Each structure stands twice: as C-alpha cells, then as structure tokens.
C-alpha cells in the first residue's frame, strides 16, 4: 500500500474529529472526538514506522521507535481520560448539565 | 485486487463511517458504539501492517477500558436521551466548513511531497512483534517507561481527588 492512502485516511479521521469538537456541545462527545484525533495520529505513526522499516531494510530495528511512541501516546491518553471524565462528572454535579457552553461560568 | 487491499478498503470504509456516526448521532450511547467500531477498525489496520502488539494494546486499552469508562459515565448521568438544547445552526455550518478547510489544506500540502510514492510494508517485518518492541522498551526507553508509571499514579490520585464529594 502506498503511504498516501494511510495519510489520507488519518487526515480524514482527524478532520472528522476536528469537526466534532467544533460543532458538538456535549462535553463527552467532544472528549470522544479528541480520542478519535489521537487515534488517527497513532495510525499515521504506525504507517510511517512500517514505511521507514521497509526503506531501511538492512537495519532490523528501524522503525521500532515509532511504534513505541504510539504505545506512550496510548499511556498518556489513558491517564488523560481518567482525569477528564472525573472533571466532567464534577461539572455535572455542579451545574447539572454537560453542555460546554456552561463552562463560560468559570470566568466569573 | 488482492486480499490485503480488499481488507484495507473495507476497514477504511468502516472506520470513516463509524467516525461520522460519532459526530452526527444525537444519542451519546450511539456515539460511544461508533467510537468502539472505529477503534476495532484501526486495530484491524494495525494487524494488516503486522503491528500485533499495538493492535492488542489498542483493543485492551481503548475498546476495553476507556470505552467502559465512557459508557459508565453516560449511564451515571443518565444522558442517553439528553438532547443538546442550545443548538446553533450557524455554529455547526461554520465548524463543518472549518474542518473541511483543514482537510483540504493538508491534502493539498501532501500533493507535492516526494514521500507519497513510498510503500508501507504490509503483513511482513517483525518490528511490531512483542519481542522486538519489548527489547527496545526495556533498554532504550526504560526511563520514559518508568516515568509513565508515575504519570499513572498522579492521574489516579487526581481522579480520586477531583471526583471526591466535598
């Protein structure tokens, strides 16, 4: 498979995530769209690591770094989700809504 | 068209279709289900590229743990029939236009690059296997690996402190 198919797929998923973040007002759906963007970047990193491995055929471990970066992105995303959902639960407890328009009350 | 290409296009269509379902569906539970399908399709892409470790980790961490957390929060808040009241039509149109402009700009930037003719290795190569990734993780990347455990500890404490009732 040429790399540009993977780049186009990852860009498509990323753009869908951006549109979701910009248009939806539900905090949980905004959060899910952020996860979608993280995953599209992961897919692109794996595709580039496999491309690099094919290009540098002599070195057996070429491209391993890219896949380990994906692993660390997953680690950070898991930590982020746990804290973010706790924040959303706290916000629901305070204002009884998860509409992110209510978050402008934070400035008062 | 061989079987790899067929699977690639099938998984691509599934991923993009379910990603659109996340953004468009009114019910948040359907959005979570769309996200789960997207994660499985991306795991399928990883398997096609022979990145087996990441495929399994993706299914375990995302489709297993994170999605259960999302569904649990949605159940806890009883949001399944909640509708978005303060709906602004113009905001949606402008958001869609902005997202498609971003997509078009990035595609146009891709159009003149040299890299797009390079091939991705499909189904062969053992850099995605547990053996080579684990050896690299515990030699070169052992310090970030240990720091990530501290990150998890702080995230756990943070979630407990934030979620605690006053």
Coordinates of C-alpha atoms in Angstrom, one line a residue:
Chain A
X1 CA 0.0 0.0 0.0
X2 CA 1.4 3.5 -0.8
X3 CA 1.8 5.8 2.2
X4 CA -0.5 8.4 0.8
X5 CA -3.6 6.2 1.3
X6 CA -2.7 6.0 5.0
X7 CA -2.0 9.7 5.2
X8 CA -5.4 10.4 3.6
X9 CA -7.2 8.1 5.9
X10 CA -5.6 9.6 9.0
X11 CA -6.3 13.1 7.8
X12 CA -9.9 12.1 7.2
X13 CA -10.3 10.8 10.7
X14 CA -8.5 13.8 12.2
X15 CA -10.8 16.3 10.2
X16 CA -13.9 14.4 11.4
X17 CA -12.6 14.8 15.0
X18 CA -12.0 18.5 14.5
X19 CA -15.5 19.0 13.1
X20 CA -16.9 17.1 16.1
X21 CA -15.0 19.3 18.5
X22 CA -16.1 22.4 16.8
X23 CA -19.8 21.6 16.3
X24 CA -20.9 19.4 19.2
X25 CA -21.8 21.0 22.6
X26 CA -21.9 17.8 24.6
X27 CA -18.7 17.5 26.7
X28 CA -18.5 13.7 26.5
X29 CA -18.8 13.8 22.7
X30 CA -16.1 16.5 22.4
X31 CA -13.9 14.3 24.5
X32 CA -14.6 11.3 22.3
X33 CA -13.7 13.3 19.2
X34 CA -10.3 14.2 20.9
X35 CA -9.8 10.4 21.4
X36 CA -10.5 9.9 17.7
X37 CA -7.9 12.5 16.7
X38 CA -5.3 10.8 19.0
X39 CA -6.1 7.5 17.3
X40 CA -5.7 8.9 13.8
X41 CA -2.3 10.2 14.7
X42 CA -1.4 6.8 16.1
X43 CA -2.4 5.1 12.9
X44 CA -0.2 7.5 10.9
X45 CA 2.8 6.9 13.2
X46 CA 2.5 3.1 12.7
X47 CA 2.2 3.5 9.0
X48 CA 5.3 5.7 8.9
X49 CA 7.2 3.3 11.1
X50 CA 6.4 0.5 8.7
X51 CA 7.4 2.7 5.7
X52 CA 10.7 3.5 7.4
X53 CA 11.4 -0.1 8.1
X54 CA 10.8 -1.0 4.5
X55 CA 13.1 1.8 3.3
X56 CA 15.9 0.9 5.8
X57 CA 15.7 -2.8 5.1
X58 CA 19.2 -3.5 6.4
X59 CA 18.7 -2.4 10.0
X60 CA 16.3 -4.8 11.6
X61 CA 15.1 -2.5 14.3
X62 CA 14.5 0.6 12.1
X63 CA 11.0 2.0 12.8
X64 CA 10.7 0.5 16.3
X65 CA 10.7 4.0 17.8
X66 CA 7.5 5.0 16.0
X67 CA 5.6 2.1 17.4
X68 CA 6.9 2.8 20.9
X69 CA 5.8 6.4 20.6
X70 CA 2.3 5.1 19.8
X71 CA 2.5 3.0 23.0
X72 CA 3.4 6.1 25.0
X73 CA 0.6 8.1 23.4
X74 CA -1.8 5.4 24.5
X75 CA -0.4 5.6 28.1
X76 CA -0.9 9.3 28.2
X77 CA -4.4 9.1 26.6
X78 CA -5.5 6.6 29.3
X79 CA -4.3 8.9 32.1
X80 CA -6.0 11.8 30.3
X81 CA -9.3 10.0 30.0
X82 CA -9.4 9.1 33.7
X83 CA -8.8 12.7 34.8
X84 CA -11.0 14.2 32.1
X85 CA -14.0 12.1 32.9
X86 CA -13.6 12.9 36.6
X87 CA -13.7 16.6 35.6
X88 CA -16.9 16.0 33.6
X89 CA -18.5 14.2 36.5
X90 CA -17.7 17.1 38.8
X91 CA -19.0 19.6 36.3
X92 CA -22.3 17.6 36.0
X93 CA -22.5 17.6 39.8
X94 CA -22.2 21.4 40.0
X95 CA -24.3 22.6 37.1
X96 CA -26.4 19.6 36.3
X97 CA -25.5 19.7 32.6
X98 CA -22.6 18.8 30.5
X99 CA -23.2 21.4 27.8
X100 CA -19.8 23.1 27.3
X101 CA -21.5 26.4 26.9
X102 CA -22.0 26.4 30.7
X103 CA -18.2 26.4 31.1
X104 CA -18.1 30.1 30.4
X105 CA -19.3 30.5 34.0
X106 CA -15.8 29.6 35.1
X107 CA -14.7 33.1 34.4
X108 CA -17.0 34.7 37.0
Chain B
X1 CA -7.1 -6.5 -6.1
X2 CA -5.7 -8.9 -3.6
X3 CA -7.0 -9.7 -0.2
X4 CA -4.8 -7.1 1.6
X5 CA -6.1 -4.3 -0.5
X6 CA -9.7 -5.6 -0.1
X7 CA -9.3 -5.6 3.7
X8 CA -7.7 -2.2 3.6
X9 CA -10.6 -0.6 1.8
X10 CA -13.2 -2.4 3.9
X11 CA -11.5 -1.3 7.2
X12 CA -11.2 2.2 5.8
X13 CA -14.9 2.5 5.0
X14 CA -15.8 1.1 8.4
X15 CA -13.5 3.5 10.2
X16 CA -14.7 6.6 8.4
X17 CA -18.4 5.6 8.5
X18 CA -18.3 5.0 12.2
X19 CA -16.3 8.1 12.8
X20 CA -19.1 10.0 11.0
X21 CA -21.6 8.3 13.3
X22 CA -19.8 9.6 16.4
X23 CA -20.2 13.2 15.2
X24 CA -23.7 13.0 13.8
X25 CA -25.7 10.8 16.2
X26 CA -28.0 12.5 18.7
X27 CA -27.7 9.8 21.3
X28 CA -24.4 9.7 23.1
X29 CA -24.6 5.9 23.5
X30 CA -24.6 5.5 19.8
X31 CA -21.5 7.8 19.6
X32 CA -19.7 5.5 22.0
X33 CA -20.7 2.5 19.9
X34 CA -19.4 4.3 16.8
X35 CA -16.1 5.0 18.6
X36 CA -15.7 1.3 19.6
X37 CA -16.2 0.3 16.0
X38 CA -13.7 2.9 14.9
X39 CA -11.1 1.5 17.4
X40 CA -11.7 -2.0 16.1
X41 CA -11.2 -0.9 12.5
X42 CA -7.9 0.9 13.5
X43 CA -6.8 -2.3 15.3
X44 CA -7.5 -4.1 12.0
X45 CA -5.3 -1.7 10.2
X46 CA -2.5 -2.4 12.8
X47 CA -2.9 -6.1 12.2
X48 CA -2.7 -5.6 8.4
X49 CA 0.6 -3.7 9.0
X50 CA 1.8 -6.6 11.3
X51 CA 1.9 -4.4 14.3
X52 CA 0.4 -7.1 16.5
X53 CA 1.4 -5.7 19.9
X54 CA -0.2 -2.3 19.2
X55 CA -3.4 -3.9 17.8
X56 CA -3.9 -5.9 21.0
X57 CA -3.0 -3.0 23.3
X58 CA -5.4 -0.8 21.3
X59 CA -8.2 -3.2 21.8
X60 CA -7.5 -3.8 25.5
X61 CA -6.9 -0.2 26.5
X62 CA -9.3 1.7 24.2
X63 CA -12.1 -0.6 23.3
X64 CA -11.9 -2.3 26.7
X65 CA -11.0 0.1 29.5
X66 CA -11.6 3.6 28.1
X67 CA -14.9 2.8 26.4
X68 CA -16.3 1.1 29.5
X69 CA -15.4 4.3 31.4
X70 CA -17.2 6.4 28.9
X71 CA -20.3 4.2 28.9
X72 CA -20.2 4.2 32.7
X73 CA -20.2 8.0 32.9
X74 CA -23.0 8.2 30.4
X75 CA -25.1 5.7 32.4
X76 CA -24.2 7.6 35.7
X77 CA -25.5 10.9 34.3
X78 CA -28.5 9.3 32.6
X79 CA -27.7 11.1 29.4
X80 CA -28.9 8.6 26.9
X81 CA -32.0 10.7 25.9
X82 CA -30.5 14.1 26.6
X83 CA -30.7 16.4 23.7
X84 CA -28.5 19.4 23.0
X85 CA -30.8 22.3 23.7
X86 CA -28.7 25.4 22.9
X87 CA -28.3 24.4 19.3
X88 CA -26.8 27.0 16.9
X89 CA -27.2 26.2 13.3
X90 CA -24.6 28.7 12.2
X91 CA -22.0 27.3 14.6
X92 CA -22.4 23.8 13.1
X93 CA -22.1 25.1 9.5
X94 CA -19.0 27.1 10.3
X95 CA -17.5 24.2 12.2
X96 CA -18.0 21.9 9.3
X97 CA -16.6 24.4 6.8
X98 CA -13.5 24.9 9.1
X99 CA -12.9 21.2 9.4
X100 CA -13.2 20.6 5.7
X101 CA -10.8 23.5 5.0
X102 CA -8.3 22.0 7.3
X103 CA -8.6 18.7 5.5
X104 CA -8.3 20.3 2.1
X105 CA -5.2 22.3 3.1
X106 CA -3.5 19.2 4.5
X107 CA -4.3 17.2 1.4
X108 CA -3.0 20.0 -0.8
X109 CA 0.2 20.0 1.2
X110 CA 0.5 16.3 0.6
X111 CA 0.1 16.6 -3.1
X112 CA 3.6 18.0 -3.8
X113 CA 5.6 15.8 -1.5
X114 CA 8.1 13.2 -2.5
X115 CA 7.1 10.8 0.2
X116 CA 3.8 9.8 -1.1
X117 CA 5.2 7.2 -3.5
X118 CA 6.9 5.3 -0.7
X119 CA 5.4 1.9 0.1
X120 CA 4.2 0.7 3.5
X121 CA 5.3 -2.8 4.5
X122 CA 2.1 -5.0 4.8
X123 CA 2.0 -8.2 6.7
X124 CA 5.7 -8.8 6.9
X125 CA 8.5 -7.5 9.1
X126 CA 8.8 -8.2 12.8
X127 CA 9.3 -4.8 14.3
X128 CA 5.7 -4.8 15.5
X129 CA 6.0 -8.0 17.5
X130 CA 6.2 -8.2 21.3
X131 CA 9.8 -9.5 21.2
X132 CA 11.4 -6.6 19.4
X133 CA 9.2 -3.9 20.9
X134 CA 9.8 -5.2 24.4
X135 CA 13.5 -5.4 24.0
X136 CA 13.6 -1.7 22.8
X137 CA 11.2 -0.6 25.5
X138 CA 13.2 -2.1 28.4
X139 CA 16.6 -0.9 27.1
X140 CA 16.4 2.4 25.2
X141 CA 13.1 3.6 26.5
X142 CA 13.2 2.3 30.1
X143 CA 13.3 5.8 31.7
X144 CA 10.1 7.1 29.9
X145 CA 8.5 3.8 30.7
X146 CA 9.2 4.2 34.4
X147 CA 8.1 7.9 34.3
X148 CA 4.8 6.8 32.8
X149 CA 4.1 4.8 35.9
X150 CA 4.5 8.0 37.9
X151 CA 2.1 9.6 35.5
X152 CA -0.5 6.9 36.0
X153 CA -0.1 7.3 39.8
X154 CA -0.7 11.0 39.6
X155 CA -3.7 10.5 37.3
X156 CA -5.2 8.0 39.7
X157 CA -4.7 10.4 42.7
X158 CA -6.0 13.3 40.6
X159 CA -9.2 11.4 39.5
X160 CA -9.9 10.4 43.1
X161 CA -9.3 14.0 44.4
X162 CA -11.4 15.6 41.7
X163 CA -14.3 13.1 41.9
X164 CA -14.5 13.1 45.7
X165 CA -17.6 14.8 47.2
X166 CA -16.8 17.9 49.1

